[in-house]
Tab-separated table of C-alpha atoms in Angstrom:
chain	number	residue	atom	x	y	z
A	25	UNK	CA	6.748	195.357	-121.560
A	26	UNK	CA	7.633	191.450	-121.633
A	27	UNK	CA	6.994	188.919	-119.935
A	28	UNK	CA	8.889	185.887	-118.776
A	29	UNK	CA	6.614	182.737	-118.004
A	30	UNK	CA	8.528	180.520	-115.425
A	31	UNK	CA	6.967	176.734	-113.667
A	32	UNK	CA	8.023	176.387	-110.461
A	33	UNK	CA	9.970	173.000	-109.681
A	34	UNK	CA	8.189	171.712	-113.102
A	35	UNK	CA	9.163	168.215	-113.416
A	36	UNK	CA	8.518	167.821	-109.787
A	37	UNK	CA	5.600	169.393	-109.599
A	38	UNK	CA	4.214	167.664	-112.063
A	39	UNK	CA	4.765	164.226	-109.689
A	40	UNK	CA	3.196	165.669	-107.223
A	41	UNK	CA	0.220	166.933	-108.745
A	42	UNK	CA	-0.110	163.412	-110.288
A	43	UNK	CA	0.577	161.525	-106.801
A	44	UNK	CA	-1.089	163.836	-104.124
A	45	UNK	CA	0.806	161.512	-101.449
A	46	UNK	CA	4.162	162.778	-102.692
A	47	UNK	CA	3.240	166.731	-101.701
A	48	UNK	CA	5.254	168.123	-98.855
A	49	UNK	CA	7.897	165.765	-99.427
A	50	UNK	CA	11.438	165.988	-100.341
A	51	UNK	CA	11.306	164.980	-104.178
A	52	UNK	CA	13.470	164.840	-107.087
A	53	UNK	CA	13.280	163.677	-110.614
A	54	UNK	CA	16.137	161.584	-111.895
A	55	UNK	CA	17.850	158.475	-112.593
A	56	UNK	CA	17.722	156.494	-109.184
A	57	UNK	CA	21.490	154.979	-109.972
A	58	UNK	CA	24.593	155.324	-108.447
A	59	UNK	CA	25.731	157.601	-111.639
A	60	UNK	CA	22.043	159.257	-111.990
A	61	UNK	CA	21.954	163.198	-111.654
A	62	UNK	CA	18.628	165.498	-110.569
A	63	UNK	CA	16.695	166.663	-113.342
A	64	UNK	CA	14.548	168.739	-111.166
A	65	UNK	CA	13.835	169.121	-107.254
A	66	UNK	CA	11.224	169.900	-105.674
A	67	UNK	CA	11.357	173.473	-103.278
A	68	UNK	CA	11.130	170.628	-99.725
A	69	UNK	CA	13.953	169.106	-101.205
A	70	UNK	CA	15.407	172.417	-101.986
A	71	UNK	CA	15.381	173.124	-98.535
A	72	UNK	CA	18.624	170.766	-98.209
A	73	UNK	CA	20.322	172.125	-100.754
A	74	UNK	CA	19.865	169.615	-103.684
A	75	UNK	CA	19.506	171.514	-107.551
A	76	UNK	CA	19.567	170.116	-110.442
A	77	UNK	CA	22.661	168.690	-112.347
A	78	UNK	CA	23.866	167.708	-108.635
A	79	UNK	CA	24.654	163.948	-108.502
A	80	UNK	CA	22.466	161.994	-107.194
A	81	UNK	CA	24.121	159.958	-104.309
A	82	UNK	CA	24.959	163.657	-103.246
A	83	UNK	CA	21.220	164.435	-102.953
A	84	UNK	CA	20.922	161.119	-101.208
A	85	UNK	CA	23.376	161.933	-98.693
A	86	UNK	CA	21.849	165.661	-97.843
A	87	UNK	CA	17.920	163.968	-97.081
A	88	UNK	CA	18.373	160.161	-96.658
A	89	UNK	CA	14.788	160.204	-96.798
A	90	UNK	CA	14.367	161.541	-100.357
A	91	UNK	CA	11.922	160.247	-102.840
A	92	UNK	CA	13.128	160.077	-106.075
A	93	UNK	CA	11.317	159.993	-109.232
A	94	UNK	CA	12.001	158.505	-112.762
A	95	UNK	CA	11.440	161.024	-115.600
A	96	UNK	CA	8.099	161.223	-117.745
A	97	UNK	CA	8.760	163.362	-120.746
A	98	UNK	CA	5.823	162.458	-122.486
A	99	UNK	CA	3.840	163.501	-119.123
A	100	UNK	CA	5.802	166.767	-118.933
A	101	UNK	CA	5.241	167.586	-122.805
A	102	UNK	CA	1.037	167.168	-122.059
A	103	UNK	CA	1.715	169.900	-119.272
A	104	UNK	CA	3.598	172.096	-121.043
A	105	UNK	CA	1.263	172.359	-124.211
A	106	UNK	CA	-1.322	173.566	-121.826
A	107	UNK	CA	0.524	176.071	-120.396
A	108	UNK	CA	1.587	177.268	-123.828
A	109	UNK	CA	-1.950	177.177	-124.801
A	110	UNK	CA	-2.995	179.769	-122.006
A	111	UNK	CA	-0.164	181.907	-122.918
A	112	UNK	CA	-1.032	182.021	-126.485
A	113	UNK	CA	-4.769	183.437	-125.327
A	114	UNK	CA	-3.209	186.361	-124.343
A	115	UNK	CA	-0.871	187.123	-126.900
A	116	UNK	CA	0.194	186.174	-130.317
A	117	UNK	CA	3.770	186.867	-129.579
A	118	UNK	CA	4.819	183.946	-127.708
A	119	UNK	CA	8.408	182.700	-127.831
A	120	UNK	CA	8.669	179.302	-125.832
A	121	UNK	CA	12.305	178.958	-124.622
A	122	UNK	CA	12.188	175.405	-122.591
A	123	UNK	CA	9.653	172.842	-121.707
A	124	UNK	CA	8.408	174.895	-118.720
A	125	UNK	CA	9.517	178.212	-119.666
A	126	UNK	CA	8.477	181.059	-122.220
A	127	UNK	CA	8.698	184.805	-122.944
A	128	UNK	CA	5.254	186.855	-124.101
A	129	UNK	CA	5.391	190.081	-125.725
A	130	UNK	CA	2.317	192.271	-124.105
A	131	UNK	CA	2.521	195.059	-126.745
A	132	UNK	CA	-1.324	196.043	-127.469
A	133	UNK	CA	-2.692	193.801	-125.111
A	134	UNK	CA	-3.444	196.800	-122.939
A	135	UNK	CA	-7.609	197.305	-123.724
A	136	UNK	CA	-8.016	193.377	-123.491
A	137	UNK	CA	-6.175	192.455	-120.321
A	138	UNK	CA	-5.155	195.614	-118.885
A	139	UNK	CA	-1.702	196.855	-117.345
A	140	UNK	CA	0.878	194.046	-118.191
A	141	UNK	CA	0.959	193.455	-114.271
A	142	UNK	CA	-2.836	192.683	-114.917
A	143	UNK	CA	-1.909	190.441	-117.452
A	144	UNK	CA	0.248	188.341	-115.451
A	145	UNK	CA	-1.796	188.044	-112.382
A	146	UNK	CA	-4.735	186.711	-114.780
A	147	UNK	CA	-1.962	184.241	-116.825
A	148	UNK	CA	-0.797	182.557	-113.215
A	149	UNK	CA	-4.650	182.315	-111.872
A	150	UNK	CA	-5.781	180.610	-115.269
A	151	UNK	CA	-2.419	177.851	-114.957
A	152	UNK	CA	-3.331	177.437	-111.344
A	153	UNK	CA	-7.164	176.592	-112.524
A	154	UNK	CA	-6.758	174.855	-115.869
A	155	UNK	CA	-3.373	173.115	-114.541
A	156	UNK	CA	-3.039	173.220	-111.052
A	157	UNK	CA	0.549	174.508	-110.828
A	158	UNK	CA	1.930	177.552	-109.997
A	159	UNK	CA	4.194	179.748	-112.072
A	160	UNK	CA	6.328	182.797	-111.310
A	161	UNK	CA	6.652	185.969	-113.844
A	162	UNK	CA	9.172	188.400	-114.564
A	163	UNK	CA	7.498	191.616	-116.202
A	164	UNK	CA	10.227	194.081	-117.275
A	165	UNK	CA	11.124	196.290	-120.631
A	166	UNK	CA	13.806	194.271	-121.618
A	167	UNK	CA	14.292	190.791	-122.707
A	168	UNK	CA	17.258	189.663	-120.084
A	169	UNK	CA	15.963	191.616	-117.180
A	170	UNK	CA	12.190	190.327	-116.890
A	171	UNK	CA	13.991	186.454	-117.133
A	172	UNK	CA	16.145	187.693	-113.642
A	173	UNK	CA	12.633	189.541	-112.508
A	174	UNK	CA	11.045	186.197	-112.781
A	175	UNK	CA	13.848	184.313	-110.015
A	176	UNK	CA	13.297	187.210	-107.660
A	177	UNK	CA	9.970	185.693	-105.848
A	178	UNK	CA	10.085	182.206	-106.489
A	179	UNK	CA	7.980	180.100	-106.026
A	180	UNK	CA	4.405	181.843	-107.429
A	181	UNK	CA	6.149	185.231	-107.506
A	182	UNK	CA	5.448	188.151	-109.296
A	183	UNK	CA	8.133	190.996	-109.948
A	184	UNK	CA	7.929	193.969	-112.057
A	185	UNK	CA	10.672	196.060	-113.471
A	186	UNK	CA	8.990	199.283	-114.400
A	187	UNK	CA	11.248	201.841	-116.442
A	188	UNK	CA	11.208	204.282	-113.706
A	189	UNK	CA	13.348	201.610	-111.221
A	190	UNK	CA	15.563	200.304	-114.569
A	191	UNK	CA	18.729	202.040	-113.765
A	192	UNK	CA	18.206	201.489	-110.091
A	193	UNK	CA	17.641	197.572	-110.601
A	194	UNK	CA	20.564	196.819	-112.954
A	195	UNK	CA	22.927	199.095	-110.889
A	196	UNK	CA	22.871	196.595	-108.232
A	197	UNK	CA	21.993	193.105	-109.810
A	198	UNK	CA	25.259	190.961	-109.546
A	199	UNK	CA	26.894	190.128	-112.547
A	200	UNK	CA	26.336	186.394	-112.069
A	201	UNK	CA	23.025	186.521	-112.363
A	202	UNK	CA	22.997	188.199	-116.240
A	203	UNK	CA	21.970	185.035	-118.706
A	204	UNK	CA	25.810	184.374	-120.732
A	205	UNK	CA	27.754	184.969	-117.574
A	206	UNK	CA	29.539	181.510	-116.724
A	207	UNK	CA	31.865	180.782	-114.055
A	208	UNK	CA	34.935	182.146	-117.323
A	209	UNK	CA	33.385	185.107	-117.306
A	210	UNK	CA	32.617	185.484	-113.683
A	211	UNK	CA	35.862	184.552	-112.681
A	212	UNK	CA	37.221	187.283	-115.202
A	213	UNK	CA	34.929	190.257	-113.914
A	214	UNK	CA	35.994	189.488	-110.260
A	215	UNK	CA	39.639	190.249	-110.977
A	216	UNK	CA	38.332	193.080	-112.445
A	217	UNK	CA	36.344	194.055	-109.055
A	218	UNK	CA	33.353	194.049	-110.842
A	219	UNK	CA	30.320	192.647	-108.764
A	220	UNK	CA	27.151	194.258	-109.994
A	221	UNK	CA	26.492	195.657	-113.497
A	222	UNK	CA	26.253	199.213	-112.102
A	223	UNK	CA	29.993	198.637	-111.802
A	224	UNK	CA	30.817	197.212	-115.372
A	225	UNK	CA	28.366	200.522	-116.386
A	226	UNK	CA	31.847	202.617	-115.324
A	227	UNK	CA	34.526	200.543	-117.672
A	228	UNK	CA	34.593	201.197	-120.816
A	229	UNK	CA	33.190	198.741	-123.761
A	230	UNK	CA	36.350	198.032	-125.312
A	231	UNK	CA	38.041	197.444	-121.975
A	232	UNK	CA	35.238	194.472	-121.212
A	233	UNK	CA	35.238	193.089	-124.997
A	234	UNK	CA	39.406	192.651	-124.199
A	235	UNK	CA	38.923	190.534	-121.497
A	236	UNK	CA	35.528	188.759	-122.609
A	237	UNK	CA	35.574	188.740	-126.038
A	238	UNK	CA	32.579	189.837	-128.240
A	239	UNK	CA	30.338	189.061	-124.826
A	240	UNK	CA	32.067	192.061	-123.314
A	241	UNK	CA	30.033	193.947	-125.998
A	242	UNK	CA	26.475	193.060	-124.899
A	243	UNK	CA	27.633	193.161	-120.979
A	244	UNK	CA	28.855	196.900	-121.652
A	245	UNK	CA	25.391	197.078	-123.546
A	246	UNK	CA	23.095	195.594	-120.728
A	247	UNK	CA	24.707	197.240	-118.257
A	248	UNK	CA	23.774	200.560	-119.840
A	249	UNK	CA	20.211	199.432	-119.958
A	250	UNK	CA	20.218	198.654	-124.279
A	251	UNK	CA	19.114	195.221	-125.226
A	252	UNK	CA	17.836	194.819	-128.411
A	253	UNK	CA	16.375	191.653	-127.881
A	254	UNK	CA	12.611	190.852	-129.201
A	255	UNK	CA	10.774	187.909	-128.277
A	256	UNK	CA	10.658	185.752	-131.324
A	257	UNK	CA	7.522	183.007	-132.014
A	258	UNK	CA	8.540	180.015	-133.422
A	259	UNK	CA	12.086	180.211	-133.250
A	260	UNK	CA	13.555	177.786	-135.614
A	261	UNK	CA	15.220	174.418	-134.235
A	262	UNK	CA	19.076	175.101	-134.432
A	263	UNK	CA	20.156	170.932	-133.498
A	264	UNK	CA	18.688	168.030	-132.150
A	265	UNK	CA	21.356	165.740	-130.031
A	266	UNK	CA	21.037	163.084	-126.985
A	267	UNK	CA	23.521	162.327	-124.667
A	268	UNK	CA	23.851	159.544	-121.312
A	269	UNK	CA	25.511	159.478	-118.450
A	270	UNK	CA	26.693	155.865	-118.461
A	271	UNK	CA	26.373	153.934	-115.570
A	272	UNK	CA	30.027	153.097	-115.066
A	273	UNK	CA	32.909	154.462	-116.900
A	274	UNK	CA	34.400	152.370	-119.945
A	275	UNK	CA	37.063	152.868	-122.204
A	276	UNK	CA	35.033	149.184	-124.168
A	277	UNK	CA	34.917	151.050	-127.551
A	278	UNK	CA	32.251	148.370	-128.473
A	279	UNK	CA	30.200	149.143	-125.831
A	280	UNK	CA	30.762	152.980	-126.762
A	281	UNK	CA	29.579	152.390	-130.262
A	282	UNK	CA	26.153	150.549	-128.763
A	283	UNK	CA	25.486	153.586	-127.103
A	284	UNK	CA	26.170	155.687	-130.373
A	285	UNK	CA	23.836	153.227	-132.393
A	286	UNK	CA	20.748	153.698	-129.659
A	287	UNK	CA	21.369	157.658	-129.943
A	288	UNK	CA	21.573	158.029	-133.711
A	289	UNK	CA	17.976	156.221	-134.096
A	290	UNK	CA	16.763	158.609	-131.743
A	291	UNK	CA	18.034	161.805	-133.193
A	292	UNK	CA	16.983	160.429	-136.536
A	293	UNK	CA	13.587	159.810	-135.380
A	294	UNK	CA	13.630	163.322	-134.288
A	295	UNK	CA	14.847	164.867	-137.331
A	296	UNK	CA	13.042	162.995	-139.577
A	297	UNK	CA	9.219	163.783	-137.277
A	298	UNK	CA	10.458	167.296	-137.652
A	299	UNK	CA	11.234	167.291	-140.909
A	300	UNK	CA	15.015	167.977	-140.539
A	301	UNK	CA	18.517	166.984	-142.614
A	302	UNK	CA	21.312	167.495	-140.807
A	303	UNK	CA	24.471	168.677	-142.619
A	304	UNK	CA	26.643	168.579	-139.428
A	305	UNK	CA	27.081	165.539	-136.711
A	306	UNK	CA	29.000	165.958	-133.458
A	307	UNK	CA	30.121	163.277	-131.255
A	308	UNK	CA	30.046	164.272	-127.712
A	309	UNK	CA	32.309	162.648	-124.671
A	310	UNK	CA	33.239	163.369	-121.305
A	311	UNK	CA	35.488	161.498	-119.233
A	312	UNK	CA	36.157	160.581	-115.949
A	313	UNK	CA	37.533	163.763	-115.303
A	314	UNK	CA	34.221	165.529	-116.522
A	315	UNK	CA	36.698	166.755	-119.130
A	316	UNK	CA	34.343	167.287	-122.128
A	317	UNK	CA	35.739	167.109	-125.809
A	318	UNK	CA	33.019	167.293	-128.990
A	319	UNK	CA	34.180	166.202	-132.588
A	320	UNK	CA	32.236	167.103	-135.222
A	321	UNK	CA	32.413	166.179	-139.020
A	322	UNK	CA	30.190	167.501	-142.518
A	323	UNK	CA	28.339	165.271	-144.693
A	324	UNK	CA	28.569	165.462	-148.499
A	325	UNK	CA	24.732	165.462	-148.467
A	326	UNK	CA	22.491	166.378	-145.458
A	327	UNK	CA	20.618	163.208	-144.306
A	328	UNK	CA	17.811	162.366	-141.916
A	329	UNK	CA	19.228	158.413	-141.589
A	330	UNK	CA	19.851	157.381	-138.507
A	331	UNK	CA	22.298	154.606	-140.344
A	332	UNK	CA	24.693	157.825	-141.616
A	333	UNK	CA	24.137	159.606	-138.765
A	334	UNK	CA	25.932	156.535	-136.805
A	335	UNK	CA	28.139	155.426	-139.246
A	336	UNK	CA	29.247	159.289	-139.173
A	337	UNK	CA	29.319	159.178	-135.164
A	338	UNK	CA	31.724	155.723	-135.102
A	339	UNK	CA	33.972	157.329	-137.509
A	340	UNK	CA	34.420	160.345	-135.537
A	341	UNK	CA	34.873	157.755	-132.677
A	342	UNK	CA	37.335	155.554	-134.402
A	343	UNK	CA	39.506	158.920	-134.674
A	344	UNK	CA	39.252	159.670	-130.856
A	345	UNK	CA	41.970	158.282	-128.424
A	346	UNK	CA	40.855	157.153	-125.103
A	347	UNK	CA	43.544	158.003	-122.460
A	348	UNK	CA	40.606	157.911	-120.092
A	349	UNK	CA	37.466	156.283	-119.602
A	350	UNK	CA	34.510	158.107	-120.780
A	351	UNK	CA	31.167	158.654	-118.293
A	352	UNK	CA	29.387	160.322	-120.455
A	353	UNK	CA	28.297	159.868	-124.369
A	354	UNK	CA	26.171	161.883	-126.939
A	355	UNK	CA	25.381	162.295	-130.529
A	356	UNK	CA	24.183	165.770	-132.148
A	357	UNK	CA	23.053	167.169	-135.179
A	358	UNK	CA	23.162	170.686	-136.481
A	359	UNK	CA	23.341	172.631	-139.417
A	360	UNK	CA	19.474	171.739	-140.209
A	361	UNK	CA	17.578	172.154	-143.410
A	362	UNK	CA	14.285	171.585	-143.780
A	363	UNK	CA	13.587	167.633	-146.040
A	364	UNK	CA	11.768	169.860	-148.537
A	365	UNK	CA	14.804	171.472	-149.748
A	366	UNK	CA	15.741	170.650	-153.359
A	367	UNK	CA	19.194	168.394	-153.076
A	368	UNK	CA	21.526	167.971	-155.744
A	369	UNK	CA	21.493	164.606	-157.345
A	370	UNK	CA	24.279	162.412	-155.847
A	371	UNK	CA	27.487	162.019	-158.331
A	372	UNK	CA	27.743	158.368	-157.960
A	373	UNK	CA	24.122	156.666	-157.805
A	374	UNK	CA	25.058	153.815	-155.729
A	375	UNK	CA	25.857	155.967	-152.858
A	376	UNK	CA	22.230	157.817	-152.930
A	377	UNK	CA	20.599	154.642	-153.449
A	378	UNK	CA	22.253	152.593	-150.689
A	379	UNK	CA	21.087	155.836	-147.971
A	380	UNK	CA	17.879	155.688	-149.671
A	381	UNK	CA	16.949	152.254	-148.597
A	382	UNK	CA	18.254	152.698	-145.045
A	383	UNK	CA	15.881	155.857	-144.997
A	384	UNK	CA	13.031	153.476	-146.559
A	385	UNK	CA	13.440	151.380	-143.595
A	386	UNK	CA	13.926	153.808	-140.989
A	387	UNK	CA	10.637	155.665	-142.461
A	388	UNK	CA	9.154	151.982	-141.750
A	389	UNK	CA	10.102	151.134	-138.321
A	390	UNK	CA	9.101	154.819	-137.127
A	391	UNK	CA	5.444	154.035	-138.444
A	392	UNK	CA	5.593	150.929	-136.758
A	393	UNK	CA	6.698	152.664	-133.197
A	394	UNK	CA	4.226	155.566	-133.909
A	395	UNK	CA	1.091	152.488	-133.704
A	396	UNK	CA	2.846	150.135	-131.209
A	397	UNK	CA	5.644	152.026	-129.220
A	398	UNK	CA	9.409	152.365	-129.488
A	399	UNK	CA	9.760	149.378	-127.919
A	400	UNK	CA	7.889	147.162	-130.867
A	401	UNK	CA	10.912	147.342	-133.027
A	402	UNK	CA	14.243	148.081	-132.741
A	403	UNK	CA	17.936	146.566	-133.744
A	404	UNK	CA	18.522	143.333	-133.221
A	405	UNK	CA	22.344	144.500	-131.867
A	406	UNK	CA	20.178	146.148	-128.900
A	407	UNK	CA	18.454	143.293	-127.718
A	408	UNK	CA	19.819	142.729	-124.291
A	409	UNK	CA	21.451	138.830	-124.515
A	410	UNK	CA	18.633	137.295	-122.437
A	411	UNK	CA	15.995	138.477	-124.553
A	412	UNK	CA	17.604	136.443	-127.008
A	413	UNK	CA	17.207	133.078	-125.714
A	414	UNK	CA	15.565	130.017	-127.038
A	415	UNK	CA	12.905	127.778	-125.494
């Protein structure tokens, strides 16, 4: 059996087990800005209809009286390394997913903690002591269904999918609610007059792959109650990116390319405290529209400078035409290899050594942010102007 791990409200519960005055109210955690968006809400503001990823003057509108929260990450992080600590008590077989949720394998836990139901009862009552928030969990003996059993009972629920109610269960879950099925897919199934997987169960596998691709596969496959998916410890980091809303839209390539300079040093910071290269770099945009378009382009040699990593992003820039202006701007890297692999020496030394001393220096300044905080050091073409003045 596995189990799926779930914090209720996380981000927002976190505020208001860190300002007791702030329980019972309508919260949300977010960018308090005319362009911010809700990270996470709390279930009283829930109550009103606000999620996350709604805007936020749209919150504002449904509870004029809602309280809204800037984001703490490092706070978060602190809380969700004790969580992960409790799970990892019980099992060795932990595979985190998200900040706030994770999937635990109970395989030959049984003479230590019992019946995996057991198990999970004990889990929530040592986060609720240790942490003082509550968490709901999906039990289930596949992967994708104890992630739905864990939504069932929210918040501080508790749902178990034993094998003897399987075929029951996934004969009537709606088809929305399988992980991988987006509004494309959705939309697709309904003009088939499929609503529940107990109805894909009755078209054939080819007949779904047609009209979904190779997804059609694994819905066929879930649908008949196969999933072949283990939970994996440790999985390995795939990319590191960072995007921003910005607060008004601009077509001010300039100002564009400010943005892209602020991201790459943070997604170099990352890859290089992770001990990353990245081969691959993707430039990320979405316009006013909320049209989204991604441009991506391959280094000769991976690289953990943040200098490549923007002169890589302005290029790809550069290349992009504008017809609209763009709310939204990010920077990615994928294609990771770990900073220990063996790299072939560069054919023209000059190159190597010129990315060498921009990694020298960005090796420098994170040491420097590491004893006195990000905000110790930084470009001198991200000063804001009136930090600049002169007595």
């Amino acid at each position: 059996m596995i189990l799926h791990i779930d914090m209720d409200a996380f981000f927002a519960s976190v505020e208001q087990l860190d300002h007791p005055e702030l329980k019972g109210k309508a919260l949300v955690v977010g960018g308090d800005s005319g362009r911010g968006v809700v990270a996470a809400a709390s279930y009283e503001a829930r109550r009103y209809g606000i999620h996350s990823a709604m805007p936020m003057f749209m919150a504002r509108q449904r509870c004029p009286r809602l309280v809204i929260v800037p984001p703490r990450k490092d706070r978060y992080s602190e809380v969700s390394r004790s969580v992960m600590t409790i799970l990892h008590r019980y099992s060795p077989i932990v595979e985190q997913v998200s900040i706030d949720e994770a999937y635990l394998d109970a395989a030959g836990c049984g003479r230590l903690y019992g019946h995996p139901q057991a198990m999970a009862s004990a889990i929530k009552t040592d986060i609720l002591n240790e942490v003082a928030l509550t968490c709901s969990i999906g039990i289930a003996p596949l992967k994708f269904l104890a992630k739905i059993a864990s939504d069932m009972q929210k918040p501080d629920g508790l749902t178990v999918i034993t094998r003897e109610t399987l075929s029951e269960v996934i004969a009537s879950l709606p088809v929305e609610k399988v992980p991988g099925v987006g509004k494309h897919a959705h939309e697709q199934l309904r003009q088939m007059g499929i609503a529940t997987l107990g109805e894909a169960r009755k078209i054939r596998s080819s007949v779904l792959v047609e009209r979904l691709g190779k997804f059609g596969h694994r819905l066929s496959e879930l649908a008949h109650g196969r999933d072949e998916s283990i939970v994996t410890p440790h999985s390995p980091t795939k990319s590191i990116s960072t995007e921003r809303t910005l607060s008004a839209d601009t077509r001010d390539r300039e100002q564009l390319k400010q943005h892209l300079l602020a991201q790459s040093q943070e997604v170099g910071r990352q890859l290089r405290r992770q001990g990353f290269l990245a081969r691959t770099i993707t430039l990320k945009l979405k316009d006013t529209d909320f049209k989204q378009m991604t441009r991506s382009a391959t280094l000769d040699r991976p690289s953990q400078s943040s200098e490549t990593l923007y002169r890589t992003a302005e290029a790809l820039l550069a290349r992009q035409a504008l017809d609209k202006a763009v709310r939204l701007i990010g920077v990615g890297a994928s294609a990771l290899i770990a900073d220990t692999t063996p790299q072939q020496a560069c054919l023209f030394p000059s190159l190597g050594k010129k990315e060498n001393g921009w990694e020298k220096v960005d090796h420098a300044v994170d040491r420097i942010a590491e004893r006195f905080g990000r905000s110790a050091v930084h470009r001198g073409s991200l000063t804001p102007p009136d930090d600049l003045s002169m007595d």
